[in-house]
Coordinates of C-alpha atoms in Angstrom, one line a residue:
Chain A
M54 CA -33.0 -34.3 -8.6
M55 CA -29.7 -33.1 -7.4
H56 CA -28.8 -32.1 -11.0
L57 CA -30.0 -28.6 -9.8
I58 CA -26.7 -28.2 -8.1
V59 CA -25.1 -27.4 -11.4
A60 CA -27.9 -25.0 -12.3
P61 CA -26.3 -21.9 -10.7
I62 CA -23.4 -22.3 -13.2
V63 CA -25.2 -23.5 -16.3
L64 CA -28.2 -21.1 -16.1
P65 CA -26.2 -17.8 -16.2
A66 CA -23.8 -19.3 -18.8
V67 CA -26.6 -20.3 -21.2
V68 CA -28.5 -17.1 -20.6
A69 CA -25.3 -14.9 -21.2
A70 CA -24.6 -16.7 -24.4
F71 CA -28.2 -16.3 -25.5
L72 CA -28.2 -12.6 -24.6
V73 CA -25.0 -11.9 -26.6
L74 CA -25.8 -14.1 -29.6
V75 CA -29.5 -13.5 -30.1
L76 CA -30.7 -10.4 -28.3
R77 CA -27.6 -8.3 -28.8
H78 CA -29.5 -5.3 -30.2
D79 CA -32.6 -5.3 -28.2
L80 CA -32.2 -3.8 -24.7
T81 CA -35.8 -4.3 -23.6
S82 CA -35.8 -8.0 -24.3
Q83 CA -32.3 -8.3 -22.8
R84 CA -33.6 -6.7 -19.7
I85 CA -36.6 -9.1 -19.5
V86 CA -34.5 -12.2 -20.1
S87 CA -31.7 -11.2 -17.7
M88 CA -34.1 -10.3 -15.0
G89 CA -36.1 -13.5 -15.5
A90 CA -32.9 -15.6 -15.4
T91 CA -31.7 -13.9 -12.2
L92 CA -35.0 -14.4 -10.5
A93 CA -35.0 -18.0 -11.5
L94 CA -31.4 -18.2 -10.1
L95 CA -32.7 -16.8 -6.8
A96 CA -35.4 -19.5 -6.7
V97 CA -32.9 -22.2 -7.5
T98 CA -30.5 -20.9 -4.8
I99 CA -33.4 -20.8 -2.2
W100 CA -34.2 -24.4 -3.1
L101 CA -30.6 -25.4 -2.8
Y102 CA -30.2 -23.7 0.5
L103 CA -33.2 -25.4 1.9
S104 CA -32.0 -28.8 0.7
A105 CA -28.5 -28.1 2.1
T106 CA -29.9 -27.3 5.5
D107 CA -31.2 -30.8 6.2
G108 CA -28.2 -33.0 6.3
A109 CA -24.7 -33.6 5.0
P110 CA -22.9 -31.9 2.1
T111 CA -23.9 -33.2 -1.3
S112 CA -21.5 -33.7 -4.2
Y113 CA -22.3 -33.5 -7.9
Q114 CA -19.9 -35.3 -10.3
L115 CA -20.0 -33.8 -13.7
G116 CA -20.4 -36.4 -16.5
D117 CA -20.4 -39.0 -13.7
W118 CA -16.6 -39.1 -13.6
R119 CA -15.5 -40.4 -10.2
A120 CA -14.4 -37.9 -7.7
P121 CA -10.6 -37.5 -7.7
F122 CA -10.5 -37.7 -11.5
G123 CA -13.6 -35.8 -12.7
I124 CA -14.8 -32.3 -12.0
V125 CA -16.8 -32.1 -8.7
L126 CA -19.2 -29.6 -7.3
V127 CA -20.0 -29.7 -3.6
L128 CA -23.0 -28.1 -2.1
D129 CA -22.9 -27.6 1.7
R130 CA -24.4 -25.0 3.9
L131 CA -21.6 -22.5 3.4
A132 CA -21.7 -22.7 -0.4
A133 CA -25.5 -22.5 -0.4
L134 CA -25.4 -19.5 1.8
M135 CA -23.0 -17.7 -0.4
L136 CA -25.1 -18.7 -3.5
L137 CA -28.2 -17.3 -1.9
L138 CA -26.5 -14.1 -0.9
T139 CA -25.1 -13.7 -4.5
A140 CA -28.5 -14.2 -6.0
L141 CA -30.2 -11.7 -3.7
L142 CA -27.5 -9.1 -4.4
A143 CA -27.7 -9.8 -8.0
V144 CA -31.5 -9.2 -8.2
A145 CA -31.1 -5.8 -6.3
V146 CA -28.2 -4.7 -8.4
L147 CA -29.9 -5.6 -11.7
I148 CA -33.0 -3.6 -10.8
Y149 CA -30.9 -0.7 -10.0
A150 CA -28.8 -1.0 -13.2
M151 CA -32.1 -1.1 -15.3
A152 CA -32.8 2.4 -14.1
G153 CA -30.2 3.6 -16.6
W154 CA -26.7 2.3 -16.1
D155 CA -27.2 -0.7 -18.5
K156 CA -27.7 1.9 -21.3
A157 CA -24.3 3.4 -20.7
G158 CA -22.5 0.8 -22.9
R159 CA -23.1 -2.4 -24.7
H160 CA -23.3 -5.9 -23.3
F161 CA -24.0 -5.1 -19.7
H162 CA -26.4 -8.0 -19.2
P163 CA -24.3 -10.8 -20.8
L164 CA -21.3 -9.6 -18.7
F165 CA -23.5 -9.5 -15.6
Q166 CA -24.6 -13.1 -16.2
F167 CA -21.0 -14.3 -16.8
Q168 CA -20.0 -12.6 -13.6
L169 CA -22.7 -14.5 -11.8
M170 CA -21.6 -17.7 -13.3
G171 CA -18.0 -17.2 -12.1
L172 CA -19.1 -16.3 -8.6
N173 CA -21.4 -19.3 -8.3
G174 CA -18.8 -21.7 -9.7
A175 CA -16.2 -20.4 -7.3
F176 CA -18.6 -21.1 -4.4
L177 CA -19.5 -24.6 -5.6
T178 CA -16.4 -26.1 -6.9
G179 CA -14.6 -28.8 -4.9
D180 CA -11.4 -28.6 -6.8
V181 CA -8.5 -26.1 -6.6
F182 CA -7.9 -25.9 -10.3
N183 CA -11.5 -25.3 -11.0
L184 CA -11.4 -22.6 -8.4
F185 CA -8.8 -20.9 -10.6
V186 CA -10.9 -21.3 -13.7
F187 CA -14.0 -19.8 -12.0
F188 CA -11.8 -17.0 -10.5
E189 CA -10.8 -16.3 -14.1
I190 CA -14.4 -16.3 -15.5
M191 CA -15.4 -14.0 -12.7
L192 CA -12.5 -11.7 -13.3
I193 CA -12.9 -11.5 -17.1
A194 CA -16.5 -10.6 -16.7
S195 CA -15.5 -8.1 -14.1
Y196 CA -13.0 -6.4 -16.4
G197 CA -15.8 -5.8 -18.9
L198 CA -18.2 -4.6 -16.3
M199 CA -15.7 -2.3 -14.7
L200 CA -15.0 -0.6 -18.0
H201 CA -18.7 -0.4 -18.8
G202 CA -19.4 3.1 -20.0
G203 CA -15.8 3.9 -20.9
G204 CA -14.0 7.1 -20.2
A205 CA -10.3 7.9 -19.6
R206 CA -10.4 7.6 -15.9
R207 CA -12.2 4.3 -15.9
L208 CA -9.7 3.0 -18.6
R209 CA -6.7 3.9 -16.5
A210 CA -8.1 2.4 -13.3
G211 CA -9.2 -0.7 -15.4
F212 CA -5.7 -1.2 -16.7
H213 CA -4.3 -1.3 -13.1
Y214 CA -7.1 -3.6 -12.0
V215 CA -6.5 -6.0 -14.9
A216 CA -2.7 -6.0 -14.6
I217 CA -2.8 -6.7 -10.8
N218 CA -5.3 -9.5 -11.3
L219 CA -3.2 -11.0 -14.1
I220 CA -0.3 -11.2 -11.7
G221 CA -2.6 -12.6 -9.1
S222 CA -3.7 -15.4 -11.6
T223 CA 0.0 -16.2 -12.3
L224 CA 0.6 -16.6 -8.6
F225 CA -2.5 -18.8 -8.3
L226 CA -1.1 -21.1 -11.1
F227 CA 2.4 -21.2 -9.3
A228 CA 0.6 -22.2 -6.1
V229 CA -1.6 -24.8 -7.8
G230 CA 1.5 -26.2 -9.6
L231 CA 3.4 -26.6 -6.3
I232 CA 0.5 -28.3 -4.6
Y233 CA 0.0 -30.7 -7.5
A234 CA 3.7 -31.4 -7.7
V235 CA 3.9 -32.8 -4.2
T236 CA 0.5 -34.3 -3.7
G237 CA -0.6 -35.4 -7.2
T238 CA -4.1 -34.2 -6.9
L239 CA -6.0 -30.9 -6.8
N240 CA -9.4 -32.2 -5.7
M241 CA -9.9 -30.6 -2.3
A242 CA -11.4 -33.8 -0.6
D243 CA -8.6 -35.8 -2.0
L244 CA -6.0 -33.3 -0.8
V245 CA -7.2 -33.6 2.7
G246 CA -5.7 -37.1 3.1
K247 CA -2.7 -36.5 0.9
V248 CA -1.6 -33.3 2.6
A249 CA -1.5 -34.9 6.0
Q250 CA 0.8 -37.6 4.7
I251 CA 3.3 -35.6 2.8
A252 CA 6.8 -36.9 2.4
P253 CA 9.2 -35.1 4.8
G254 CA 11.3 -33.6 1.9
D255 CA 8.2 -32.0 0.3
E256 CA 7.0 -30.1 3.3
A257 CA 8.7 -26.9 2.3
L258 CA 7.3 -26.9 -1.3
L259 CA 3.8 -27.6 0.0
R260 CA 4.1 -24.8 2.6
V261 CA 5.2 -22.4 -0.2
G262 CA 2.3 -23.5 -2.3
A263 CA -0.2 -23.0 0.6
L264 CA 1.1 -19.6 1.4
L265 CA 1.2 -18.4 -2.2
L266 CA -2.4 -19.4 -2.4
L267 CA -3.1 -17.3 0.7
V268 CA -1.4 -14.4 -1.1
V269 CA -3.8 -14.8 -4.0
F270 CA -6.9 -15.0 -1.8
A271 CA -5.7 -12.1 0.3
L272 CA -5.3 -10.1 -2.9
K273 CA -9.0 -10.8 -3.8
A274 CA -10.1 -10.1 -0.3
A275 CA -8.2 -6.8 -0.2
L276 CA -6.1 -7.6 2.8
V277 CA -3.3 -5.2 3.6
P278 CA -0.7 -5.0 2.0
L279 CA -2.6 -6.2 -1.1
Q280 CA -5.5 -3.8 -0.9
W281 CA -4.1 -0.9 -3.1
W282 CA -6.0 -1.9 -6.2
L283 CA -9.4 -1.8 -4.5
P284 CA -10.2 1.9 -3.9
S285 CA -9.2 3.1 -7.3
A286 CA -10.9 0.2 -9.1
Y287 CA -14.2 0.3 -7.1
A288 CA -14.4 4.1 -7.3
A289 CA -14.0 4.1 -11.0
A290 CA -16.4 1.3 -11.7
P291 CA -20.1 2.1 -12.4
G292 CA -22.2 2.2 -9.2
P293 CA -24.2 -1.0 -9.6
V294 CA -21.0 -2.9 -10.8
A295 CA -19.2 -1.7 -7.6
A296 CA -22.2 -3.0 -5.6
L297 CA -21.9 -6.4 -7.3
F298 CA -18.1 -6.4 -6.7
M299 CA -18.9 -6.6 -3.0
M300 CA -19.2 -10.3 -3.8
M301 CA -15.8 -10.4 -5.3
T302 CA -14.0 -9.5 -2.2
K303 CA -16.2 -12.0 -0.4
V304 CA -15.0 -14.8 -2.7
G305 CA -11.5 -14.2 -1.4
A306 CA -12.7 -14.5 2.2
Y307 CA -14.8 -17.6 1.3
S308 CA -11.8 -19.2 -0.4
I309 CA -9.6 -18.5 2.6
V310 CA -12.2 -20.2 4.9
R311 CA -12.7 -23.1 2.5
V312 CA -9.1 -24.0 1.7
Y313 CA -7.5 -23.3 5.1
T314 CA -10.2 -25.0 7.1
L315 CA -10.5 -28.1 4.8
V316 CA -7.2 -28.7 3.1
F317 CA -4.6 -26.9 5.3
G318 CA -6.6 -27.1 8.5
A319 CA -5.9 -28.5 11.9
D320 CA -5.4 -32.1 10.7
A321 CA -3.0 -31.2 7.9
G322 CA 0.1 -32.6 9.6
A323 CA 3.3 -30.7 8.7
V324 CA 1.3 -27.8 7.2
A325 CA -1.5 -27.6 9.8
D326 CA -2.9 -24.1 10.2
V327 CA -0.5 -22.6 7.9
A328 CA -2.5 -19.5 7.3
A329 CA -3.4 -18.8 10.9
P330 CA -0.4 -16.7 12.0
W331 CA -0.9 -14.4 9.0
V332 CA -4.6 -13.6 8.6
V333 CA -5.3 -11.9 11.9
P334 CA -2.4 -9.5 11.9
A335 CA -3.1 -8.6 8.2
A336 CA -6.7 -8.0 9.2
L337 CA -5.6 -5.7 12.0
A338 CA -3.5 -3.7 9.6
T339 CA -6.4 -3.7 7.1
L340 CA -8.7 -2.2 9.8
L341 CA -6.2 0.6 10.6
L342 CA -5.6 1.4 7.0
G343 CA -9.2 1.3 6.0
A344 CA -10.2 3.7 8.9
V345 CA -7.5 6.1 8.0
G346 CA -8.6 6.0 4.4
V347 CA -12.2 6.6 5.4
L348 CA -11.0 9.8 7.2
A349 CA -8.8 11.0 4.4
S350 CA -11.1 10.5 1.4
P351 CA -12.0 13.6 -0.4
T352 CA -14.9 11.8 -2.2
L353 CA -18.0 9.8 -1.2
L354 CA -17.0 6.9 -3.4
G355 CA -13.5 6.9 -1.9
L356 CA -15.1 6.9 1.5
A357 CA -17.3 3.9 0.5
C358 CA -14.3 2.0 -0.9
F359 CA -12.2 2.4 2.2
S360 CA -15.1 1.5 4.4
I361 CA -15.2 -1.7 2.4
V362 CA -11.5 -2.2 3.1
W363 CA -12.2 -1.6 6.8
S364 CA -15.1 -4.1 6.8
M365 CA -13.0 -6.7 5.1
G366 CA -10.5 -6.2 7.9
S367 CA -13.3 -6.9 10.5
L368 CA -14.5 -9.9 8.6
L369 CA -11.1 -11.5 8.3
L370 CA -10.4 -10.7 11.9
A371 CA -13.2 -13.1 12.7
L372 CA -12.6 -15.6 10.0
G373 CA -8.9 -15.6 10.7
L374 CA -9.4 -17.2 14.0
F375 CA -10.4 -20.5 12.1
D376 CA -12.6 -21.6 15.0
Q377 CA -16.2 -22.2 15.5
G378 CA -17.1 -18.9 17.1
G379 CA -15.0 -16.9 14.7
L380 CA -16.5 -18.5 11.7
S381 CA -20.1 -18.1 12.7
A382 CA -19.5 -14.5 13.8
G383 CA -17.6 -13.8 10.5
L384 CA -20.5 -15.3 8.4
Y385 CA -23.0 -13.0 10.2
Y386 CA -20.8 -10.0 9.5
L387 CA -20.2 -11.1 5.9
L388 CA -24.0 -11.1 5.2
H389 CA -24.3 -7.7 6.8
S390 CA -21.3 -6.1 5.2
T391 CA -22.2 -7.4 1.7
L392 CA -25.7 -6.0 1.8
S393 CA -25.0 -2.7 3.5
G394 CA -21.9 -2.1 1.5
A395 CA -23.8 -2.6 -1.8
A396 CA -26.5 -0.2 -0.5
L397 CA -23.8 2.4 0.2
F398 CA -22.3 2.1 -3.3
L399 CA -25.6 2.5 -4.9
L400 CA -26.5 5.5 -2.7
A401 CA -23.1 7.1 -3.6
D402 CA -23.9 6.5 -7.2
L403 CA -27.3 8.2 -6.8
V404 CA -25.9 11.1 -5.0
R405 CA -23.2 11.6 -7.6
A406 CA -25.7 11.7 -10.4
Q407 CA -27.8 14.3 -8.5
R408 CA -24.9 16.7 -8.0
G409 CA -23.8 17.3 -11.6
R410 CA -20.3 18.5 -12.0
I411 CA -19.3 18.4 -8.4
A412 CA -20.1 14.7 -8.5
D413 CA -19.3 13.0 -5.3
R414 CA -16.6 15.3 -4.0
L415 CA -17.1 16.1 -0.3
V416 CA -17.6 19.8 -0.6
P417 CA -20.7 21.9 0.1
A418 CA -23.0 22.3 -2.9
S419 CA -26.3 23.6 -3.6
L420 CA -29.2 21.7 -2.0
L421 CA -29.8 18.3 -3.5
P422 CA -33.1 17.7 -5.3
H423 CA -34.1 14.9 -3.0
A424 CA -32.0 15.9 0.0
H425 CA -34.2 14.6 2.8
L426 CA -34.8 11.2 1.2
L427 CA -31.1 10.7 0.4
A428 CA -29.9 12.0 3.7
G429 CA -32.2 9.6 5.5
L430 CA -30.9 6.7 3.5
F431 CA -27.3 7.8 4.0
F432 CA -28.0 8.0 7.8
V433 CA -29.3 4.4 7.9
A434 CA -26.5 3.1 5.7
A435 CA -23.9 4.9 7.9
I436 CA -25.4 3.4 11.1
A437 CA -25.3 -0.1 9.4
I438 CA -21.8 0.1 8.2
T439 CA -20.1 1.9 11.0
G440 CA -21.7 -0.7 13.3
M441 CA -23.8 1.4 15.7
P442 CA -26.9 0.0 17.4
P443 CA -29.5 -1.0 16.6
L444 CA -28.6 -2.4 13.1
S445 CA -26.9 -5.6 12.2
G446 CA -23.4 -4.0 11.9
F447 CA -23.5 -3.5 15.7
L448 CA -24.5 -7.1 16.3
G449 CA -21.9 -8.4 13.9
K450 CA -19.2 -6.4 15.7
L451 CA -20.4 -7.7 19.0
L452 CA -20.2 -11.3 17.8
I453 CA -16.7 -10.6 16.4
L454 CA -15.5 -9.1 19.6
D455 CA -16.9 -12.0 21.5
A456 CA -15.1 -14.5 19.2
T457 CA -11.8 -12.7 19.3
W458 CA -11.8 -12.6 23.1
R459 CA -10.9 -16.3 23.1
G460 CA -8.3 -16.1 20.3
P461 CA -4.7 -14.9 20.3
L462 CA -4.2 -11.1 20.0
A463 CA -7.4 -10.6 21.9
V464 CA -6.5 -7.2 23.5
A465 CA -5.0 -5.9 20.1
S466 CA -8.2 -7.0 18.3
W467 CA -10.5 -5.2 20.7
V468 CA -8.4 -2.0 20.7
V469 CA -8.0 -1.8 17.0
L470 CA -11.6 -2.8 16.1
L471 CA -13.2 -0.4 18.6
G472 CA -10.6 2.4 17.9
T473 CA -11.1 2.2 14.1
S474 CA -14.8 2.1 14.5
L475 CA -14.7 5.4 16.1
L476 CA -12.6 6.8 13.3
V477 CA -15.0 5.4 10.7
I478 CA -18.0 6.9 12.6
V479 CA -16.2 10.3 12.5
G480 CA -15.5 9.9 8.8
F481 CA -19.1 9.1 8.0
A482 CA -20.5 11.9 10.2
R483 CA -18.3 14.4 8.5
A484 CA -19.2 13.2 5.0
G485 CA -22.9 13.2 5.8
S486 CA -23.0 16.7 7.3
T487 CA -20.9 18.1 4.4
L488 CA -23.1 16.4 1.7
F489 CA -26.6 17.0 3.2
W490 CA -26.3 19.9 5.7
K491 CA -23.7 22.4 4.5
V492 CA -25.5 24.1 1.7
A493 CA -23.3 26.4 -0.4
D494 CA -24.9 29.6 -1.7
R495 CA -24.5 29.0 -5.3
P496 CA -26.8 28.1 -8.3
P497 CA -27.8 24.4 -8.6
E498 CA -25.5 22.4 -10.8
P499 CA -27.1 21.3 -14.1
V500 CA -28.0 17.6 -13.8
E501 CA -27.8 15.7 -17.1
A502 CA -31.3 14.4 -17.4
A503 CA -33.7 14.4 -14.5
R504 CA -33.8 10.7 -13.9
S505 CA -36.6 9.3 -11.7
V506 CA -35.2 8.3 -8.3
A507 CA -38.1 6.2 -7.2
L508 CA -36.7 2.9 -8.4
P509 CA -33.1 3.3 -7.2
V510 CA -34.3 4.6 -3.9
A511 CA -36.6 1.6 -3.5
V512 CA -33.7 -0.8 -4.2
I513 CA -31.4 1.0 -1.7
A514 CA -34.1 0.9 0.9
A515 CA -34.7 -2.7 0.2
L516 CA -31.0 -3.5 0.7
L517 CA -31.0 -1.5 3.9
G518 CA -34.2 -3.3 4.9
T519 CA -32.3 -6.6 4.8
T520 CA -29.9 -5.4 7.4
V521 CA -32.8 -4.4 9.6
L522 CA -34.2 -7.9 9.1
L523 CA -30.8 -9.3 9.9
S524 CA -30.8 -7.5 13.2
L525 CA -34.5 -8.3 14.0
F526 CA -34.0 -12.0 13.2
A527 CA -30.5 -12.2 14.6
G528 CA -31.4 -15.2 16.8
P529 CA -32.5 -17.6 14.1
V530 CA -29.9 -16.3 11.7
T531 CA -27.0 -16.9 14.2
R532 CA -28.4 -20.4 14.9
E533 CA -28.4 -21.2 11.2
L534 CA -24.9 -19.8 10.9
T535 CA -23.6 -21.8 13.8
A536 CA -24.8 -24.9 12.1
T537 CA -23.1 -23.7 8.9
A538 CA -19.9 -23.1 10.7
Q539 CA -20.1 -26.6 12.4
Q540 CA -20.6 -28.2 9.0
T541 CA -17.8 -26.3 7.4
R542 CA -15.4 -27.4 10.1
D543 CA -16.6 -31.0 9.7
I544 CA -13.9 -32.2 7.3
K545 CA -14.9 -35.8 7.4
A546 CA -18.4 -35.1 6.3
Y547 CA -17.1 -33.2 3.3
V548 CA -14.7 -35.9 2.3
R549 CA -17.3 -38.5 2.7
A550 CA -19.7 -36.6 0.4
V551 CA -17.1 -36.2 -2.3
N552 CA -14.9 -39.3 -2.2
P553 CA -15.9 -42.0 0.2
A554 CA -13.0 -44.2 -0.9
A555 CA -10.5 -41.4 0.1
L556 CA -11.3 -41.7 3.7
A557 CA -10.4 -45.3 3.9
Q558 CA -7.5 -45.0 1.5
S559 CA -5.8 -41.9 2.9
R560 CA -4.4 -43.9 5.9
S561 CA -2.8 -46.5 3.8
E562 CA -0.7 -45.1 1.0
P563 CA 1.5 -42.0 1.2
R564 CA 2.7 -40.9 -2.2
Chain B
M15 CA 17.9 -30.9 -17.5
E16 CA 16.3 -30.0 -14.2
I17 CA 18.8 -27.1 -13.7
L18 CA 18.2 -25.9 -17.3
V19 CA 14.4 -25.9 -16.9
A20 CA 14.4 -24.5 -13.3
S21 CA 16.7 -21.6 -14.2
G22 CA 14.8 -21.0 -17.4
I23 CA 11.6 -20.5 -15.4
G24 CA 13.5 -18.5 -12.8
V25 CA 14.9 -16.0 -15.5
L26 CA 11.5 -15.7 -17.2
T27 CA 9.9 -14.8 -13.9
M28 CA 12.6 -12.3 -13.1
V29 CA 12.2 -10.6 -16.4
G30 CA 8.5 -10.6 -16.0
L31 CA 8.5 -9.1 -12.5
Y32 CA 11.0 -6.5 -13.5
L33 CA 8.9 -5.4 -16.5
V34 CA 5.6 -5.5 -14.6
L35 CA 7.1 -2.9 -12.1
S36 CA 7.6 -0.5 -15.0
R37 CA 5.8 2.9 -15.2
H38 CA 4.5 2.5 -18.8
S39 CA 1.7 0.3 -20.0
F40 CA 3.6 -1.5 -22.8
P41 CA 6.4 -3.0 -20.7
V42 CA 3.7 -4.2 -18.1
I43 CA 2.0 -6.1 -20.9
I44 CA 5.2 -7.7 -22.0
G45 CA 6.0 -8.5 -18.3
T46 CA 2.7 -10.2 -17.7
T47 CA 3.3 -12.3 -20.9
F48 CA 6.7 -13.3 -19.5
L49 CA 5.1 -14.3 -16.3
S50 CA 2.5 -16.4 -18.0
Y51 CA 5.3 -18.2 -20.1
A52 CA 7.1 -18.9 -16.8
V53 CA 4.1 -20.3 -15.1
N54 CA 3.2 -22.5 -18.2
L55 CA 6.7 -24.0 -18.2
F56 CA 6.4 -24.4 -14.4
L57 CA 3.1 -26.3 -14.8
F58 CA 4.7 -28.6 -17.4
A59 CA 7.5 -29.4 -15.0
M60 CA 5.2 -30.1 -12.0
G61 CA 4.4 -33.6 -13.4
R62 CA 8.1 -34.3 -13.1
L63 CA 10.5 -34.1 -16.1
S64 CA 10.8 -37.3 -18.0
I65 CA 11.7 -38.5 -21.5
D66 CA 10.2 -41.2 -23.7
K67 CA 7.5 -42.4 -21.3
A68 CA 3.9 -43.2 -22.2
P69 CA 1.2 -40.9 -20.8
I70 CA -1.7 -43.3 -21.5
I71 CA -2.0 -46.8 -20.2
T72 CA -0.6 -49.3 -22.7
K73 CA 0.0 -53.0 -22.6
G74 CA 3.4 -54.0 -21.5
V75 CA 4.5 -50.5 -20.3
T76 CA 5.3 -49.9 -16.7
D77 CA 6.8 -46.5 -16.7
Y78 CA 4.4 -43.6 -17.2
T79 CA 4.6 -39.8 -17.3
D80 CA 1.8 -37.7 -15.8
P81 CA -0.6 -36.7 -18.5
L82 CA -2.6 -34.2 -16.4
P83 CA -0.3 -31.1 -16.4
Q84 CA -0.7 -30.8 -20.2
A85 CA -4.4 -30.4 -19.7
L86 CA -3.9 -27.8 -17.0
V87 CA -1.4 -26.0 -19.0
L88 CA -3.7 -25.9 -22.0
T89 CA -6.3 -24.2 -19.9
A90 CA -3.8 -21.8 -18.5
I91 CA -2.5 -20.9 -21.9
V92 CA -6.0 -20.2 -23.3
I93 CA -6.8 -18.0 -20.4
S94 CA -3.6 -16.0 -20.5
F95 CA -3.8 -15.7 -24.2
G96 CA -7.3 -14.1 -23.9
M97 CA -6.2 -11.9 -21.0
T98 CA -3.2 -10.6 -23.0
A99 CA -5.4 -9.7 -25.9
L100 CA -7.7 -7.9 -23.5
V101 CA -5.0 -6.0 -21.8
V102 CA -3.5 -4.9 -25.1
V103 CA -6.8 -3.5 -26.3
L104 CA -7.2 -1.8 -23.0
A105 CA -3.8 -0.2 -23.1
L106 CA -4.4 0.9 -26.7
R107 CA -7.8 2.5 -25.8
G108 CA -6.1 4.2 -22.8
F109 CA -3.3 5.5 -25.0
L110 CA -5.8 6.8 -27.6
E111 CA -8.0 8.5 -25.0
T112 CA -5.3 10.0 -22.9
G113 CA -2.5 10.4 -25.3
T114 CA 0.0 8.8 -22.9
E115 CA 1.0 5.4 -21.9
R116 CA 2.2 6.4 -18.5
L117 CA 0.5 4.7 -15.6
E118 CA 0.6 7.0 -12.7
N119 CA -2.8 7.7 -11.2
G120 CA -3.5 10.5 -13.8
E121 CA -5.6 13.1 -12.1
A122 CA -4.0 13.2 -8.7
H123 CA -0.6 13.3 -10.3
R124 CA -1.6 16.2 -12.7
R125 CA -3.2 18.1 -9.9
A126 CA -0.1 17.8 -7.7
R127 CA 2.1 18.9 -10.5
A128 CA -0.1 21.9 -11.3
R129 CA 0.0 22.9 -7.6
K130 CA 3.7 22.7 -7.6
A131 CA 3.9 24.9 -10.7
E132 CA 1.6 27.5 -9.2
R133 CA 3.7 27.7 -6.1
R134 CA 6.8 28.6 -8.2

């Protein structure tokens, strides 16, 4: 029965291969198969989430090789939550892409499925080296998706993106090598015991390994000073791809939570809480820089990108506390910021397509064809993202403020989070009024082909609808997330699920 | 042997880092290749350096070397090989479409230069 745990990885992999080998020339059947597979994935992840909510983490040992030696997948509430969020976002993005973007180049659907495989694998794996492998799968697919449609600007931004991630992968391997060299294992559950009993001479090496790993995850999560790649890459990527990439930054945040709660958490002996002094200050810097970027952006996509940087700052401000309150607040904000950020990217793409040559530059143009509809959506999206009442962004921010109050740097966190929120609100208000209210007296721009906006608008509205639902059902959702945070911080339960022998053994034999 | 391997990895990393910071795409590619060589060597060394030891359990042998880093390094080599191929194609396409292999943020740079020329 629990073979379904491996389905979120196997299903996209098989479907992607099938799409590229058999259905390579037939877009219609590609769309049908891709959509069917993604819906099936959604069904599987819902089932996995439900089965994860009642009880302890479950592990799946591939090929039945025992845990520290074989490859192991672990399904707990946190992993199941991320899987469910990925599948939800994937369905929305895929529907949007079918309105035209998937025709812009070849192999959109196989790459999309491979991307899902990498994301799901990264959330499920219980092994640091496999985390590297799934990061690579995810990144390789993302290179293809980012360049989808071609063009000089995209190529140039793509080269930067690939180069920075290649360097990131190299650092990841250095970190993995260091950790393996001193502990002799890369299985996360096995690492828990081994890290705590590290030989005194190896502490420095392990600390370097742990912090190098943090650099890699911070690069993925776009934490200052490693955020420079994000605005140019996301702005150059096609709209639906940028929306899916919302999940890529979250993988970085997820990895930080997983590794620095489980392996280098409070019980890690000499390297206990090794990440804690770094994440919160970096998150504060990220908030500042993101807000300034939002104010300074000359384009709508640039604004969206910097608002993502800003939201990653708020997210890691909460997650960086590494305590119960911070984790559950952060998870609520993570759900909110993923869905509303994706909606903003899709909306920016739609607006750009409607404005012809002016594209998404924030200058007055002639009246948009569907101005009222788009302006309404932008208004809702702006309220959600900037965190104004009554939508989920506001509740998420309240939860974060409440969580930071008990942590270190409480005053700085409040001042920076509230101050930058104001800047972001100003930025969004200015962008919205320029886009939708200031009408220049000039002939309308020729728009390529009058695409139907019904389907894209429906997708964006649905995504924004989920943030409304998040705020309506905030009570039950936060209760679920509190349980998720509790389980994530229960290291013993995780180890017991993966490798029962390790718990007993870890106290007896230091390497 | 330790010093030789360690300084070899160090030199490779240094060369790689220097080249990656370059302003043109070709040196960046060579730089990432150097970095991946360095990390491959590093992964080999992480199972400890040893000579003439068995990697697989054999009768009558008590001294073993760690067989796992080879498996890890193989994965790393395959991935970095594929990535290098991709980034070469990417740089080539970029060169063919823009006619330059310079890596500055193209449009902003060109606009700034045009503005400066106008002012003169």
